[in-house]
Coordinates of C-alpha atoms in Angstrom, one line a residue:
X1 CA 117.1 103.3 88.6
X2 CA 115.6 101.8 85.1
X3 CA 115.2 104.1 82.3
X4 CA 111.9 104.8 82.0
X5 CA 110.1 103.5 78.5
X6 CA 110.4 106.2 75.6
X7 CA 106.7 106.9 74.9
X8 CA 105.5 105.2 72.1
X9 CA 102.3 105.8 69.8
X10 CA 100.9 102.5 70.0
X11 CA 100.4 101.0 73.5
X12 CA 102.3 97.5 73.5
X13 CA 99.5 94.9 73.9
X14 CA 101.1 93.8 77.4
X15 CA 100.7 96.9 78.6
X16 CA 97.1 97.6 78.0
X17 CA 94.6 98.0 80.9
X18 CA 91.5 94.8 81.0
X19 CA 89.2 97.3 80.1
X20 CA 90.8 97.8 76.7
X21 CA 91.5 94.4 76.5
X22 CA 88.1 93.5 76.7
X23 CA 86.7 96.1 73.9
X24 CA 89.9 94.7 71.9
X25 CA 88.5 91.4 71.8
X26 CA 85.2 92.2 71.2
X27 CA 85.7 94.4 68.1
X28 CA 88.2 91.6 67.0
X29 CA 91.9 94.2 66.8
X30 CA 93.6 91.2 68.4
X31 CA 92.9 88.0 70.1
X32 CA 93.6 86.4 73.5
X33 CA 96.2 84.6 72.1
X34 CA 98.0 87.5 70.7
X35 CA 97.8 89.4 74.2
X36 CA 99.0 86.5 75.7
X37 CA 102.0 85.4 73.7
X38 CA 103.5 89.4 74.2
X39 CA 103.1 88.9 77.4
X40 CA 104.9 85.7 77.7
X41 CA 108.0 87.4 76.1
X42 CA 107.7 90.5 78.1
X43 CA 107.6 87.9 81.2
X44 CA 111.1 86.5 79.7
X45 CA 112.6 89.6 79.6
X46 CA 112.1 90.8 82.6
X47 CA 111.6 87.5 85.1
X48 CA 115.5 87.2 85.6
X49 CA 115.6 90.3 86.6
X50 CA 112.6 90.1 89.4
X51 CA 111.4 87.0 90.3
X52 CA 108.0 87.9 90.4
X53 CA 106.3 84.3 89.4
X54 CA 106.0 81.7 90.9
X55 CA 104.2 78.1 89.0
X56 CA 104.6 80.2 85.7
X57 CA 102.8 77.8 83.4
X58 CA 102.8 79.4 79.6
X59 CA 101.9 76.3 78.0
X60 CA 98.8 76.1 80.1
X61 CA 98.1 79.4 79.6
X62 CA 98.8 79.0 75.8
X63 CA 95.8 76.4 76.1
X64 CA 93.4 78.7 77.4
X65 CA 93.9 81.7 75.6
X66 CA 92.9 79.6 72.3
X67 CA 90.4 78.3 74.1
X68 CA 89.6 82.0 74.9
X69 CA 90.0 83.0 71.4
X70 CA 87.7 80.2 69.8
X71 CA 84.4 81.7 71.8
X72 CA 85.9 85.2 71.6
X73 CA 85.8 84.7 67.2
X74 CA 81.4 83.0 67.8
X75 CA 80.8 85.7 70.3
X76 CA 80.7 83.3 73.3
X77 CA 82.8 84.8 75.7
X78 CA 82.3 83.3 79.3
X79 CA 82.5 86.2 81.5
X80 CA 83.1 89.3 82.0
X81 CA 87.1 88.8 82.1
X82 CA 87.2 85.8 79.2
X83 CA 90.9 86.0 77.8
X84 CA 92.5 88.8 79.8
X85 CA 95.4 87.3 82.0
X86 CA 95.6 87.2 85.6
X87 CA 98.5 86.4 88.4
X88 CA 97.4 84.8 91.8
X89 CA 99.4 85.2 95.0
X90 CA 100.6 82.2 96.7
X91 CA 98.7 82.0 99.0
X92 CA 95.3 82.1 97.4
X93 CA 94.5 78.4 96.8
X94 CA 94.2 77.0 93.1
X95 CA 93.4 73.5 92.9
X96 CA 95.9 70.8 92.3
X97 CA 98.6 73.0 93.4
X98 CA 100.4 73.8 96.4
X99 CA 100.5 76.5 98.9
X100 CA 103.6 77.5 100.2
X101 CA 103.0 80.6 101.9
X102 CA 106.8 81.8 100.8
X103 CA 107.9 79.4 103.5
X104 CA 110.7 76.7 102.8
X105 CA 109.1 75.2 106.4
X106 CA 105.5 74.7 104.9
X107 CA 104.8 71.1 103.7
X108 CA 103.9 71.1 99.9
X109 CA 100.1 69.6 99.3
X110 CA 98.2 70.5 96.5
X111 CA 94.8 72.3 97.2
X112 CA 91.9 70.3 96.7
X113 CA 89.9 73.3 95.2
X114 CA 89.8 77.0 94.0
X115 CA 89.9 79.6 97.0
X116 CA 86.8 81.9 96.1
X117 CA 88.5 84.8 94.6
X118 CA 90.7 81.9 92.1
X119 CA 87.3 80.4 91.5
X120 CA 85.5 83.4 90.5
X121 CA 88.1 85.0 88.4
X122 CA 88.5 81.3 86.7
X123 CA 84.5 81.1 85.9
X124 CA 85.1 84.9 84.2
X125 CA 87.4 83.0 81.8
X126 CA 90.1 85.4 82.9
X127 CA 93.8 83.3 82.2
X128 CA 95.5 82.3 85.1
X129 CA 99.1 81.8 84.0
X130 CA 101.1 82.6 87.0
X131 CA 100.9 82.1 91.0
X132 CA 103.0 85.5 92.4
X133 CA 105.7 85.2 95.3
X134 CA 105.0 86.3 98.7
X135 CA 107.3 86.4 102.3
X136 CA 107.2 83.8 104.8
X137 CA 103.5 83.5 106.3
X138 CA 103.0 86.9 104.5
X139 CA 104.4 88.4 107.8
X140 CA 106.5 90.9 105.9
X141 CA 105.9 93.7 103.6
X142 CA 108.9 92.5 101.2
X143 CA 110.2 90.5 98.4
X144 CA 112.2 88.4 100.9
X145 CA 111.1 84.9 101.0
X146 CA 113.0 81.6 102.5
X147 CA 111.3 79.9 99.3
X148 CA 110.9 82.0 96.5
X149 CA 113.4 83.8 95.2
X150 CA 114.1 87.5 95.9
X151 CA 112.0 89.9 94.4
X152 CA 113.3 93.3 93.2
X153 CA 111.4 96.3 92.2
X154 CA 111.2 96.7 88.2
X155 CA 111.3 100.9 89.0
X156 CA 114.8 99.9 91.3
X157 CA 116.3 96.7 91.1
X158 CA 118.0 97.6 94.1
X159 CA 114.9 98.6 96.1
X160 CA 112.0 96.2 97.8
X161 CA 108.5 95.8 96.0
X162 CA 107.3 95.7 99.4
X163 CA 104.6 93.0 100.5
X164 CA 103.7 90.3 101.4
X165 CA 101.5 90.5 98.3
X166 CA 105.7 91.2 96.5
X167 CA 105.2 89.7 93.4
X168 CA 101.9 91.0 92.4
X169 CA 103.3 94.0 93.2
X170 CA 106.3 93.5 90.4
X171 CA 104.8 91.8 88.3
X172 CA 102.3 94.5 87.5
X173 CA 104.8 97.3 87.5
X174 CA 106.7 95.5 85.5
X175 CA 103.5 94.7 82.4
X176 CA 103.1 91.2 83.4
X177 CA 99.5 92.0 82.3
X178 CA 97.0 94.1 83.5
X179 CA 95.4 91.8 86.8
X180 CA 97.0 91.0 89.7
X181 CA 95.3 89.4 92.7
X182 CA 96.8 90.0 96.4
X183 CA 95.6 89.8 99.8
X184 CA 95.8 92.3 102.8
X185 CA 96.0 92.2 106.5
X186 CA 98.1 95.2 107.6
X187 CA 99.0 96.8 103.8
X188 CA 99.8 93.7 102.2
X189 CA 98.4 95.2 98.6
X190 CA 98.3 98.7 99.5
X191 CA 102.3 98.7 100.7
X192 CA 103.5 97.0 97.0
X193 CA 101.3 99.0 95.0
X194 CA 102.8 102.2 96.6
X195 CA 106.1 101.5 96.0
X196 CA 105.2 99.7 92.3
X197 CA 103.4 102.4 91.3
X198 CA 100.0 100.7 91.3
X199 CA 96.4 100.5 92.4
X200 CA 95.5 98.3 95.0
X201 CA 92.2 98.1 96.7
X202 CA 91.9 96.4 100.4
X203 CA 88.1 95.9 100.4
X204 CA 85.6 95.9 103.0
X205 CA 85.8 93.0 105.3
X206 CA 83.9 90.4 103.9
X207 CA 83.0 92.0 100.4
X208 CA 85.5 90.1 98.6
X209 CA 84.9 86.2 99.7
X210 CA 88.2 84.1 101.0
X211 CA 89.2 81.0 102.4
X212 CA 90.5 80.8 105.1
X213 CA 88.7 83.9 106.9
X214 CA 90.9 85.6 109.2
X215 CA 90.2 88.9 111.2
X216 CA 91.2 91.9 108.8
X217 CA 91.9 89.7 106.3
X218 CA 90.7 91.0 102.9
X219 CA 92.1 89.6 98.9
X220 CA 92.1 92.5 96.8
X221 CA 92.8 93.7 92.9
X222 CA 96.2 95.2 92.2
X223 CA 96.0 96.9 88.9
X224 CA 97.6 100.1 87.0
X225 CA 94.1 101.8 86.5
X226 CA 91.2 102.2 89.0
X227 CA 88.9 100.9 86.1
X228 CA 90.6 97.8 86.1
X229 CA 90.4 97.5 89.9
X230 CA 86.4 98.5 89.4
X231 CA 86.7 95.5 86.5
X232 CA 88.0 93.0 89.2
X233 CA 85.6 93.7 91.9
X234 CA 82.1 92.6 89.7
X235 CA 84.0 89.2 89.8
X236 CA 85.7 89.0 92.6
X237 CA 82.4 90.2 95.0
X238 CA 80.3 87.4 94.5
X239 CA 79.3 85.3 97.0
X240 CA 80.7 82.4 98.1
X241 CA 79.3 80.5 101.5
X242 CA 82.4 79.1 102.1
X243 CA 83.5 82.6 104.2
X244 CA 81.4 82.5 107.0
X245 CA 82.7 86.4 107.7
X246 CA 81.3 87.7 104.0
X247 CA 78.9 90.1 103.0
X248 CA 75.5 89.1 101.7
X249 CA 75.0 89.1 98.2
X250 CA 74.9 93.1 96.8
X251 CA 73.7 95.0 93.6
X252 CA 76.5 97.2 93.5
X253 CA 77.1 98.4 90.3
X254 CA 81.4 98.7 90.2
X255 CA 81.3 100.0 86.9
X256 CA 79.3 103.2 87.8
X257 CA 82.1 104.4 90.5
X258 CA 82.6 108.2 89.1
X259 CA 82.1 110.4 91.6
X260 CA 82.8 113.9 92.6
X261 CA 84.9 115.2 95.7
X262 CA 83.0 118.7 95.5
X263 CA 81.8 119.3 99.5
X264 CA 82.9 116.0 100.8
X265 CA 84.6 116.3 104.2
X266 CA 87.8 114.7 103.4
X267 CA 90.5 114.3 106.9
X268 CA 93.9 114.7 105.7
X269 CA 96.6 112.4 108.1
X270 CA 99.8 112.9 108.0
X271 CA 100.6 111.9 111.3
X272 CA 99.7 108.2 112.1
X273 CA 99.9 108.5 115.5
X274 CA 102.9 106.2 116.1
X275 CA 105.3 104.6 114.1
X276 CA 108.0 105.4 111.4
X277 CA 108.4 109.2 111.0
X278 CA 106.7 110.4 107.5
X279 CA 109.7 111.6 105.4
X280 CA 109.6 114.8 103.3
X281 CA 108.7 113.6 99.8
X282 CA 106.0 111.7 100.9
X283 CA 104.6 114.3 103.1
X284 CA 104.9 116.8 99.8
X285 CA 103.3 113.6 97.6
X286 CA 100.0 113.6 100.4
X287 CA 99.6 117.5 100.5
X288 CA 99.9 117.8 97.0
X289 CA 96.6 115.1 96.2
X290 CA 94.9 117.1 99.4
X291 CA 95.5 120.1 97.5
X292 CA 94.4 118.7 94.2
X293 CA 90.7 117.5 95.8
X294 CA 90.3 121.0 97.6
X295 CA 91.1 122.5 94.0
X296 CA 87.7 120.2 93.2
X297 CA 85.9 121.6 95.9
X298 CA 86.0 118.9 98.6
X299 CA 86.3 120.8 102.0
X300 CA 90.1 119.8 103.4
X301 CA 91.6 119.7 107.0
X302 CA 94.4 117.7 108.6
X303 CA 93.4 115.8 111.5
X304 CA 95.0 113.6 113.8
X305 CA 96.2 109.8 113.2
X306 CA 94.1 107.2 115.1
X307 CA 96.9 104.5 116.1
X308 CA 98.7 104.6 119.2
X309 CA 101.8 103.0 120.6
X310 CA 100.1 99.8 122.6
X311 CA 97.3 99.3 119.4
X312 CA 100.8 98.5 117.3
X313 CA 102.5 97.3 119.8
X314 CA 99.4 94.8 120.9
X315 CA 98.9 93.9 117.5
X316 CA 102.7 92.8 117.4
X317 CA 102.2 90.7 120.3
X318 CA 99.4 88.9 119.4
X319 CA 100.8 88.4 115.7
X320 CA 103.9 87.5 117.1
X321 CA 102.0 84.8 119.7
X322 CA 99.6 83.8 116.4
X323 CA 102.6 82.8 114.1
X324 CA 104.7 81.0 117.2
X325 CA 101.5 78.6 117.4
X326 CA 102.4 78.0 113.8
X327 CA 105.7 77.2 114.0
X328 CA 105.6 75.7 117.3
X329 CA 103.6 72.7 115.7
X330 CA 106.8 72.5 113.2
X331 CA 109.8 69.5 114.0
X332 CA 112.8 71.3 114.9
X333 CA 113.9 70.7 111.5
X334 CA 110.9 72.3 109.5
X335 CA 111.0 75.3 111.9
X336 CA 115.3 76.0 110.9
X337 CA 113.8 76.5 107.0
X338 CA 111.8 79.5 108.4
X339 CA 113.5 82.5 107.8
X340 CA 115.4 83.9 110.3
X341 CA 114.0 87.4 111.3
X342 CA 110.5 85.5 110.9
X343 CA 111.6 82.9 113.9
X344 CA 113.3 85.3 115.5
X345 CA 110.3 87.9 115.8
X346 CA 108.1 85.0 116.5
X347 CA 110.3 83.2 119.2
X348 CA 109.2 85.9 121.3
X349 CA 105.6 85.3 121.4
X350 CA 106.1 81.7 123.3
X351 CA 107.1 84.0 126.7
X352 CA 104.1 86.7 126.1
X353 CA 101.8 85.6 128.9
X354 CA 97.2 84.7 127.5
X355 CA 96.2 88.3 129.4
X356 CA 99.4 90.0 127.0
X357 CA 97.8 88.6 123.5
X358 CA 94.2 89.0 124.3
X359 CA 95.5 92.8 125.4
X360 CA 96.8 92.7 122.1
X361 CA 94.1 91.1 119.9
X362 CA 91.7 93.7 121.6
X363 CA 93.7 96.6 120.3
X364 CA 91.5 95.3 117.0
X365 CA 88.3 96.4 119.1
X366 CA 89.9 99.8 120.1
X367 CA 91.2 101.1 116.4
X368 CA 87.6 100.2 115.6
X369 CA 86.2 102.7 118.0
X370 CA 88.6 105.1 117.2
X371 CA 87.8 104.9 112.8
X372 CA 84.3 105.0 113.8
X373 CA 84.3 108.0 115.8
X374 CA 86.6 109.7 113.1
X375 CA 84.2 109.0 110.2
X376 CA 81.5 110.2 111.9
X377 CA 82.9 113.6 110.9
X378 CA 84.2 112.7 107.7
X379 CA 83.2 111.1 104.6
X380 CA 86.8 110.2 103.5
X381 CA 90.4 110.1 105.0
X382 CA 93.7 110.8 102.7
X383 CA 97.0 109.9 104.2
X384 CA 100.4 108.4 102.6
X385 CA 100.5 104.6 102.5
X386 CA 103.9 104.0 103.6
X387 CA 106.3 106.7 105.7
X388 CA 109.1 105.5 103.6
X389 CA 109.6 106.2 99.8
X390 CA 111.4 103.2 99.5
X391 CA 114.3 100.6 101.3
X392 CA 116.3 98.3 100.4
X393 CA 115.2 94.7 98.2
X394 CA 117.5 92.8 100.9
X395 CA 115.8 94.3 103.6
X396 CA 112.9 92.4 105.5
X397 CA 111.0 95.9 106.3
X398 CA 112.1 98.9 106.0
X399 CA 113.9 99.2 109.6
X400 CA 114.8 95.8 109.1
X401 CA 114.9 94.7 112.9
X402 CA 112.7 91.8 114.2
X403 CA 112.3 93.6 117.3
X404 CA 110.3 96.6 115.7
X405 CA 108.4 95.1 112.8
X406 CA 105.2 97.0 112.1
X407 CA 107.1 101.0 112.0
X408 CA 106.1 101.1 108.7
X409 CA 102.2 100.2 108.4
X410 CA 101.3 102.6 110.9
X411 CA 99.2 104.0 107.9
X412 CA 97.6 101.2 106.9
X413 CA 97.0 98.6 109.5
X414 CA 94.2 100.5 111.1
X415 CA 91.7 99.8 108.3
X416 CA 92.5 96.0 108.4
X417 CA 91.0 96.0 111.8
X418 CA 88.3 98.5 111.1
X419 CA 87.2 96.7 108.4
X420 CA 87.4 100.1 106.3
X421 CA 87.7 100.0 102.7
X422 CA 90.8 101.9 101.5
X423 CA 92.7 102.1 98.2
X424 CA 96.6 103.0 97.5
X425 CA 97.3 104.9 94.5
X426 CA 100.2 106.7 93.0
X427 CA 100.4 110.3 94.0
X428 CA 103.9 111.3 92.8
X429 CA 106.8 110.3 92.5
X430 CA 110.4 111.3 94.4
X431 CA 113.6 113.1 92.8
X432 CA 114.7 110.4 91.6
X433 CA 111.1 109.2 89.8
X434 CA 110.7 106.1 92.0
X435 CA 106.8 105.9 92.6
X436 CA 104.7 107.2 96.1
X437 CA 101.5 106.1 97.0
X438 CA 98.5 108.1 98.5
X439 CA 95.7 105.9 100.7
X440 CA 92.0 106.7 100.4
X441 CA 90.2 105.7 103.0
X442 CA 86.0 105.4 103.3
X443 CA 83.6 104.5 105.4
X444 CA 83.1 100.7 106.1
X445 CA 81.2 99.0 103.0
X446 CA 81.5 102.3 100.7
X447 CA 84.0 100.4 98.4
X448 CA 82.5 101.6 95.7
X449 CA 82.7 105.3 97.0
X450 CA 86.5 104.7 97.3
X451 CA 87.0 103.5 94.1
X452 CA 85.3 107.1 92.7
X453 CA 87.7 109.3 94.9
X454 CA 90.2 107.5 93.6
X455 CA 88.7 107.6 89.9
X456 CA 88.2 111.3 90.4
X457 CA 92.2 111.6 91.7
X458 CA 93.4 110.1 88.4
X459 CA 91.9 112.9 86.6
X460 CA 93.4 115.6 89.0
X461 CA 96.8 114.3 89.6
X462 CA 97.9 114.9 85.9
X463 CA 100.1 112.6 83.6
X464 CA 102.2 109.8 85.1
X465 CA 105.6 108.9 83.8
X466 CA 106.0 105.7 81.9
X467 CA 106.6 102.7 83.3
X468 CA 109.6 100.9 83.3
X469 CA 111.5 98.5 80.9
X470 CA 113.6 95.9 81.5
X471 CA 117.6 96.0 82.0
X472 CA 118.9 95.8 78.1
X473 CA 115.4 97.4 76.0

């Protein structure tokens, strides 16, 4: 475990949220290029020890942050994030350069244009100076790629960032600035951020424009505050026509997102349903925020998980029949790069007969129901995000067996296919002060109401512990 950093009176520039970033600029304490050249050193310091980035690209950075810094100094800035830098996972297109999905088997071609959520943050003027690494297909929640390098956990070298959305997930533990952009389908932000220590919103279906659409597929901010999250979402929740599945254009205000718990009916789940068993630091992580809300007046009680065994187990099946068709349109060759549990948990899906995967892509229909009926009696849900406080960086999940792959997002993978918003944040921490995440979970489009229950939990969890610093500091 990494020393923690030895409090200091003045917040290192790396390690300050967008928000103060932003207000920095503005009164003129320090400039873009400033920000940007700590962080590049921080980012040397601590790369060799993660592997977090991937298409790291200081001296194009360099070239926008004094780009950044010249309208900054005439009071021109060009959006709402002008100068504040940003990582993109891999597999959120940026033009000119390729998408590898973590994959050694996926052909290199450069992206013809932005993705929406690169665009939008690129027409803020925010500083895009990083892609982030991701697992093969983003199939796994972990750091273990058959192209990128492993990624470790700055809180545990030896432990897993989790995934897919890995390096986002290290790279903002570990100060590589304050915004980090992932994408979700079964706890692909929510997963790293609990086990980074982070915030991570998985928006509404739709709310946050992508390309290519995919059921319960959602890109969403990974931050260290809930402001900053708030920060991302007035860029990231504009329109784009390109997503045939988004939401129409909105006047949410993501800035005005305090809220109070006091008489909300908030269910507490500590039992998924199915799926890895909860351990007992966790469990004590989740009571202790329910606890905290009741102490604010919100009206408690524990209530029964949603999933069952053949909604995962469907799932599975159709996921493991989804990414077969993938790979079966690979040469023999191509498909030997794949990783190995990732052809081995797909292989499986060629003998699953078309009435087993559309049983299993209908399981999507039937957690719907099921989230529906539940909110109809409450206005928020609170659960862990993971069962597991941790597992191993070498690991692929935390059981680490092809044939039982989705244990561990038994928490998280019903609001992909609800379309529910829901946010991770860290609710504790174990004996050994390695981060736990709590999930707030809202009713479909109340993304903003989700960001104020988890705006009102930073105030009532008390202080956090500092975050970590490299090997050698």
């Amino acid at each position: 475990m990494h020393r923690p950093a030895a409090e200091e009176e003045i917040t290192s520039l790396h390690d300050l949220s967008a928000t103060d970033l932003i207000a920095g600029y503005r009164a003129k304490q320090f400039s873009p290029s400033e920000v940007l050249e700590e962080i590049i050193a921080h980012v040397a310091a601590w790369e060799p020890h993660i592997k977090a980035l991937y298409l790291y690209d200081p001296d194009g950075a360099r070239a926008a942050a004094k780009a950044s810094t010249d309208r900054w100094q005439l009071g021109e800035p060009a959006g709402s994030l002008d100068g504040v830098p940003v990582t993109i996972k891999d597999n959120i297109a940026t033009k000119g350069q390729p998408i590898p999905l973590g994959a050694a088997s996926v052909k290199h071609v450069p992206a013809e244009r932005d993705a929406p959520p690169a665009a939008r943050l690129r027409e803020s003027g925010a500083i895009i100076f990083a892609k982030t690494t991701m697992p093969d297909y983003g199939m796994l929640s972990s750091g273990l790629s058959s192209f990128h390098p492993l990624t470790r956990n700055p809180w545990d070298l030896t432990k897993n960032p989790g995934g897919s959305s890995a390096g986002a997930g290290a790279a903002g533990a570990a100060g590589y600035g304050p915004l980090h952009l992932g994408t979700d389908i079964g706890g692909s932000v929510r997963l790293p951020a609990a086990w980074c220590g982070l915030v991570a919103l998985k928006p509404s279906l739709g709310r946050v424009p992508i390309d290519p659409p995919y059921v319960g597929r959602v890109a969403g901010p990974m931050t260290r505050t809930v402001d900053d999250a708030a920060l991302m979402m007035c860029v990231l929740a504009k329109p784009d026509r390109r997503d045939g599945m988004s939401l129409p254009a909105d006047t949410i205000n993501w800035k005005a997102h305090d809220k109070s718990p006091r008489k909300l009916r908030i269910g507490l789940m500590l039992d998924a349903g199915t799926g890895q068993a909860l351990e007992p630091e966790v469990r004590s992580v989740a009571v202790k925020a329910a606890k905290a809300f009741e102490s604010a007046g919100a009206v408690v009680t524990e209530i029964d998980g949603i999933l069952t065994r053949e909604m995962l187990d469907g799932l599975d099946n159709f996921w493991r029949a989804r990414m077969w068709d993938d790979l079966s349109k690979l040469s023999p060759e191509e498909r030997g790069k794949a990783l190995p549990y990732i052809h081995k948990w797909a292989e499986a899906g060629a003998k699953l007969s078309g009435v087993d995967v559309i049983r299993g892509f209908n399981a999507t229909m039937a957690i719907r129901a099921a989230a529906a009926k539940l909110f109809c009696e409450h206005d928020y849900v609170l659960s862990p995000v993971s069962p597991v406080v941790n597992f191993p960086a070498e690991f692929a999940s935390p059981i680490n067996d092809p044939d039982k792959p989705f244990e561990h997002i038994c928490y998280t993978v019903p609001w992909n296919m609800s379309e529910n918003p829901a946010i991770s944040i860290n609710g504790g921490y174990d004996k050994n002060g390695f981060p736990i995440g709590v999930q707030i979970v809202g009713r479909r489009f109340d993304d903003l109401g989700v960001l104020g229950m988890a705006k009102a939990f930073e105030g009532l969890r008390g202080p956090q512990r500092p975050w970590p610093t490299p090997p050698g500091k």
